Amino acid sequence: MEGLKKFRAAKSQTVQPLQKGIDSRTLERIKQSLLQGQQAYSAEQIARLAGVSRSTARAYLEYLTEQGIADEFLQYGTVGRPQRLFRMKVYR
């Protein structure tokens, strides 16, 4: 049991803490969903791909955008509000 405590302590020191309300497993699901193609996805599309609610997807997509991991784009249609689309950043 003592060894387990030391392992957890060492692990938490090397991992950057996540923002309150952001779960690492859900974050990974959202990232993997964004990486399924090279296109931009709406929060609704990511929600379906990741198996989470649209509001959860939106919160995680906004977090990824704030962290500089994903880009956000606006797609303007002929009627109504523009659609917000997200895509993982491409590093070359």
Backbone as a chain_set.jsonl record, in Angstrom:
{"seq": "MEGLKKFRAAKSQTVQPLQKGIDSRTLERIKQSLLQGQQAYSAEQIARLAGVSRSTARAYLEYLTEQGIADEFLQYGTVGRPQRLFRMKVYR", "coords": {"N": [[0.827, -1.192, 0.0], [1.959, 1.236, 0.722], [3.805, 1.652, -1.352], [2.074, 2.124, -3.469], [0.933, 4.569, -2.79], [3.152, 6.258, -3.055], [3.639, 6.035, -5.781], [1.347, 7.214, -6.886], [1.639, 9.819, -5.922], [3.989, 10.61, -7.207], [3.16, 10.476, -9.848], [1.153, 12.454, -9.981], [2.657, 14.732, -9.775], [3.949, 14.979, -12.202], [1.991, 15.24, -14.116], [0.113, 17.719, -15.669], [-2.24, 19.655, -13.938], [-5.755, 19.492, -14.535], [-8.349, 21.748, -15.528], [-10.997, 22.618, -13.275], [-13.766, 20.437, -13.319], [-13.124, 19.165, -15.659], [-12.619, 16.059, -16.904], [-10.104, 13.633, -17.288], [-10.422, 11.267, -18.795], [-12.768, 11.71, -20.292], [-11.945, 13.944, -21.678], [-9.958, 12.809, -23.278], [-11.547, 11.163, -24.895], [-12.972, 13.104, -26.328], [-10.864, 14.353, -27.691], [-9.958, 12.187, -29.287], [-12.203, 11.839, -30.872], [-12.194, 14.226, -32.311], [-9.951, 13.791, -33.819], [-10.673, 11.941, -35.723], [-11.024, 12.622, -38.369], [-9.874, 14.958, -40.876], [-11.357, 17.17, -40.92], [-13.412, 19.943, -39.812], [-15.493, 19.845, -36.94], [-18.799, 20.107, -35.567], [-20.058, 20.882, -32.26], [-22.218, 19.24, -31.766], [-21.796, 17.09, -33.544], [-19.397, 16.055, -32.499], [-20.292, 15.338, -29.981], [-21.989, 13.187, -30.607], [-20.101, 11.386, -31.743], [-18.359, 10.966, -29.557], [-20.045, 10.056, -27.621], [-21.272, 11.61, -25.648], [-23.11, 14.29, -23.993], [-24.329, 17.193, -25.797], [-23.809, 19.612, -24.501], [-21.733, 18.869, -22.779], [-19.78, 18.141, -24.658], [-19.404, 20.644, -25.865], [-18.323, 22.139, -23.712], [-15.879, 20.798, -23.291], [-14.689, 21.134, -25.797], [-14.405, 23.902, -25.86], [-12.584, 24.156, -23.774], [-10.358, 22.811, -24.903], [-9.834, 24.579, -26.972], [-9.171, 26.928, -25.556], [-6.825, 26.044, -24.392], [-5.174, 25.939, -26.527], [-5.07, 23.698, -28.105], [-6.985, 22.949, -29.892], [-8.642, 24.415, -32.741], [-11.073, 26.936, -33.387], [-13.721, 27.648, -35.581], [-15.944, 29.736, -37.44], [-18.805, 29.028, -39.276], [-20.626, 30.443, -41.699], [-23.974, 30.543, -42.626], [-26.862, 30.918, -44.767], [-29.068, 31.668, -43.322], [-29.869, 32.47, -39.947], [-27.811, 31.886, -36.983], [-24.188, 31.77, -37.071], [-22.446, 28.634, -37.424], [-20.486, 27.021, -35.001], [-17.424, 25.495, -35.417], [-14.995, 22.962, -34.782], [-11.565, 21.938, -34.753], [-8.719, 19.85, -34.407], [-5.525, 21.262, -33.779], [-3.031, 21.505, -36.264], [0.215, 20.508, -36.323], [3.178, 21.216, -37.854]], "CA": [[0.0, 0.0, 0.0], [2.848, 2.384, 0.773], [4.34, 1.841, -2.698], [1.006, 2.676, -4.295], [0.818, 5.997, -2.469], [4.296, 6.953, -3.641], [3.433, 6.06, -7.223], [0.333, 8.232, -7.185], [2.208, 11.133, -5.648], [4.938, 10.913, -8.267], [2.399, 10.668, -11.074], [0.445, 13.729, -9.948], [3.618, 15.815, -9.927], [4.366, 15.092, -13.584], [0.838, 15.533, -14.95], [-0.412, 19.065, -15.458], [-3.616, 19.566, -13.447], [-6.806, 19.94, -15.434], [-9.317, 22.713, -15.021], [-12.098, 22.023, -12.525], [-14.86, 19.972, -14.147], [-12.612, 18.471, -16.84], [-12.18, 14.704, -16.589], [-9.081, 13.237, -18.252], [-10.933, 10.23, -19.71], [-13.7, 12.353, -21.213], [-11.116, 14.798, -22.526], [-9.316, 11.936, -24.266], [-12.599, 10.754, -25.849], [-13.243, 14.254, -27.191], [-9.697, 14.495, -28.569], [-9.976, 11.104, -30.266], [-13.295, 12.122, -31.803], [-11.728, 15.301, -33.194], [-8.891, 13.266, -34.686], [-11.197, 10.941, -36.653], [-10.9, 13.114, -39.734], [-9.15, 16.225, -40.927], [-12.345, 18.216, -41.096], [-13.885, 20.598, -38.6], [-16.729, 19.241, -36.454], [-19.615, 20.887, -34.64], [-20.176, 20.263, -30.931], [-23.21, 18.167, -31.877], [-21.145, 15.947, -34.178], [-18.438, 15.491, -31.54], [-21.09, 14.699, -28.923], [-22.4, 11.875, -31.122], [-18.918, 10.532, -31.895], [-17.771, 10.654, -28.25], [-21.048, 9.465, -26.746], [-21.539, 12.513, -24.524], [-24.124, 15.289, -24.317], [-23.827, 18.326, -26.573], [-23.246, 20.614, -23.587], [-20.433, 18.345, -22.331], [-18.858, 18.282, -25.79], [-19.093, 22.063, -26.029], [-17.431, 22.56, -22.629], [-14.552, 20.24, -23.53], [-14.152, 21.776, -26.996], [-13.967, 25.244, -25.449], [-11.363, 23.952, -22.986], [-9.281, 22.502, -25.85], [-9.544, 25.818, -27.692], [-8.473, 27.808, -24.608], [-5.491, 25.486, -24.152], [-4.408, 26.012, -27.763], [-4.982, 22.35, -28.674], [-7.95, 22.912, -31.001], [-9.025, 25.688, -33.348], [-12.506, 27.145, -33.545], [-14.072, 28.389, -36.779], [-17.358, 30.037, -37.62], [-19.297, 28.753, -40.62], [-21.805, 31.264, -41.905], [-24.974, 30.056, -43.575], [-27.704, 31.984, -45.315], [-30.055, 32.057, -42.322], [-29.57, 32.109, -38.568], [-26.486, 32.106, -36.398], [-23.113, 30.949, -37.647], [-22.168, 27.391, -36.706], [-19.128, 26.925, -34.471], [-16.78, 24.244, -35.77], [-13.732, 22.752, -34.074], [-10.623, 21.019, -35.37], [-7.439, 19.77, -33.706], [-4.464, 22.028, -34.444], [-2.077, 20.701, -37.02], [1.583, 20.973, -36.109], [4.061, 20.743, -38.939]], "C": [[0.869, 1.252, 0.0], [3.421, 2.695, -0.612], [3.319, 2.475, -3.629], [0.85, 4.177, -4.035], [1.949, 6.787, -3.104], [4.127, 7.074, -5.15], [2.43, 7.141, -7.595], [0.881, 9.636, -6.958], [3.164, 11.535, -6.762], [4.201, 11.21, -9.568], [1.728, 12.038, -11.088], [1.394, 14.91, -10.108], [4.011, 16.026, -11.38], [3.22, 15.457, -14.525], [0.318, 16.925, -14.624], [-1.866, 18.97, -15.012], [-4.602, 20.141, -14.453], [-7.704, 20.953, -14.741], [-10.434, 21.985, -14.282], [-13.236, 21.66, -13.476], [-14.428, 19.241, -15.404], [-12.031, 17.135, -16.397], [-11.213, 14.233, -17.668], [-9.587, 12.195, -19.244], [-11.909, 10.814, -20.735], [-12.935, 13.249, -22.18], [-10.453, 13.971, -23.625], [-10.326, 11.463, -25.319], [-12.915, 11.874, -26.833], [-12.092, 14.446, -28.174], [-9.7, 13.433, -29.661], [-11.082, 11.314, -31.295], [-12.896, 13.214, -32.794], [-10.699, 14.793, -34.202], [-9.385, 12.266, -35.715], [-11.097, 11.366, -38.114], [-10.149, 14.427, -39.713], [-10.091, 17.394, -41.162], [-12.67, 18.861, -39.751], [-15.249, 20.02, -38.238], [-17.481, 20.222, -35.563], [-19.635, 20.177, -33.292], [-21.165, 19.107, -30.969], [-22.606, 16.913, -32.514], [-20.17, 15.258, -33.222], [-19.18, 14.777, -30.42], [-21.514, 13.3, -29.364], [-21.225, 10.915, -31.216], [-18.359, 10.065, -30.552], [-18.76, 9.998, -27.295], [-21.315, 10.286, -25.496], [-22.633, 13.5, -24.943], [-23.493, 16.44, -25.1], [-23.199, 19.383, -25.663], [-21.891, 20.166, -23.038], [-19.408, 18.509, -23.44], [-18.444, 19.734, -25.952], [-18.114, 22.547, -24.958], [-16.001, 22.056, -22.868], [-13.903, 20.852, -24.774], [-13.676, 23.195, -26.684], [-12.687, 25.163, -24.627], [-10.178, 23.69, -23.92], [-8.872, 23.741, -26.644], [-8.756, 26.779, -26.804], [-7.037, 27.351, -24.365], [-4.616, 25.513, -25.405], [-4.234, 24.668, -28.448], [-5.89, 22.223, -29.895], [-8.19, 24.327, -31.508], [-10.536, 25.736, -33.479], [-12.738, 28.022, -34.77], [-15.561, 28.683, -36.761], [-17.717, 29.771, -39.07], [-20.615, 29.498, -40.771], [-22.701, 30.64, -42.953], [-25.789, 31.226, -44.091], [-28.708, 32.505, -44.295], [-29.555, 31.652, -40.938], [-28.147, 32.417, -38.139], [-25.427, 31.285, -37.125], [-22.895, 29.695, -36.782], [-20.709, 27.394, -36.264], [-18.582, 25.54, -34.779], [-15.41, 24.176, -35.105], [-12.894, 21.729, -34.824], [-9.341, 21.017, -34.549], [-6.419, 20.585, -34.488], [-3.529, 21.071, -35.144], [-0.707, 21.314, -36.813], [2.466, 20.376, -37.188], [5.494, 20.895, -38.538]], "O": [[0.534, 2.233, -0.665], [3.512, 3.858, -1.003], [3.678, 3.282, -4.487], [0.656, 4.956, -4.968], [1.724, 7.875, -3.635], [4.444, 8.113, -5.728], [2.66, 7.902, -8.535], [0.6, 10.544, -7.741], [3.147, 12.681, -7.21], [4.593, 12.112, -10.308], [1.738, 12.714, -12.116], [0.972, 15.985, -10.536], [4.371, 17.139, -11.761], [3.468, 15.938, -15.631], [0.108, 17.268, -13.461], [-2.653, 18.269, -15.647], [-4.326, 21.133, -15.127], [-7.793, 20.993, -13.513], [-10.775, 20.855, -14.631], [-13.626, 22.459, -14.327], [-15.274, 18.744, -16.147], [-11.079, 17.083, -15.618], [-11.483, 14.419, -18.855], [-9.219, 12.235, -20.418], [-11.873, 10.448, -21.91], [-13.252, 13.299, -23.369], [-10.4, 14.399, -24.778], [-9.994, 11.375, -26.501], [-13.103, 11.629, -28.025], [-12.322, 14.677, -29.361], [-9.47, 13.743, -30.83], [-10.902, 10.993, -32.47], [-13.224, 13.134, -33.977], [-10.597, 15.317, -35.311], [-8.588, 11.78, -36.517], [-11.088, 10.513, -39.002], [-9.824, 14.948, -38.646], [-9.663, 18.478, -41.557], [-12.254, 18.382, -38.696], [-16.063, 19.739, -39.117], [-16.877, 21.058, -34.891], [-19.271, 19.005, -33.196], [-20.974, 18.104, -30.282], [-22.878, 15.799, -32.068], [-20.126, 14.03, -33.146], [-18.742, 13.724, -29.959], [-21.414, 12.344, -28.595], [-21.335, 9.757, -30.814], [-17.935, 8.918, -30.415], [-18.359, 9.444, -26.271], [-21.555, 9.739, -24.42], [-23.03, 13.538, -26.108], [-22.277, 16.635, -25.067], [-22.18, 19.98, -26.01], [-20.998, 20.992, -22.851], [-18.292, 18.965, -23.194], [-17.266, 20.027, -26.154], [-17.177, 23.284, -25.264], [-15.035, 22.793, -22.672], [-12.691, 21.064, -24.795], [-12.647, 23.63, -27.2], [-11.803, 26.008, -24.769], [-9.112, 24.28, -23.747], [-7.695, 23.924, -26.951], [-7.78, 27.379, -27.254], [-6.143, 28.172, -24.158], [-3.442, 25.148, -25.347], [-3.345, 24.511, -29.285], [-5.59, 21.471, -30.822], [-7.969, 25.306, -30.795], [-11.193, 24.71, -33.658], [-12.039, 29.015, -34.975], [-16.341, 27.961, -36.14], [-17.03, 30.226, -39.985], [-21.588, 29.224, -40.069], [-22.247, 30.257, -44.032], [-25.438, 32.386, -43.873], [-29.151, 33.65, -44.386], [-28.902, 30.62, -40.78], [-27.393, 33.104, -38.828], [-25.723, 30.247, -37.716], [-23.131, 29.706, -35.574], [-19.812, 27.725, -37.04], [-19.203, 24.531, -34.443], [-14.754, 25.196, -34.894], [-13.411, 20.796, -35.438], [-8.92, 22.061, -34.05], [-6.444, 20.599, -35.719], [-3.274, 19.964, -34.669], [-0.493, 22.494, -37.091], [2.483, 19.163, -37.394], [6.39, 20.555, -39.309]]}, "num_chains": 1, "name": "protein.A"}
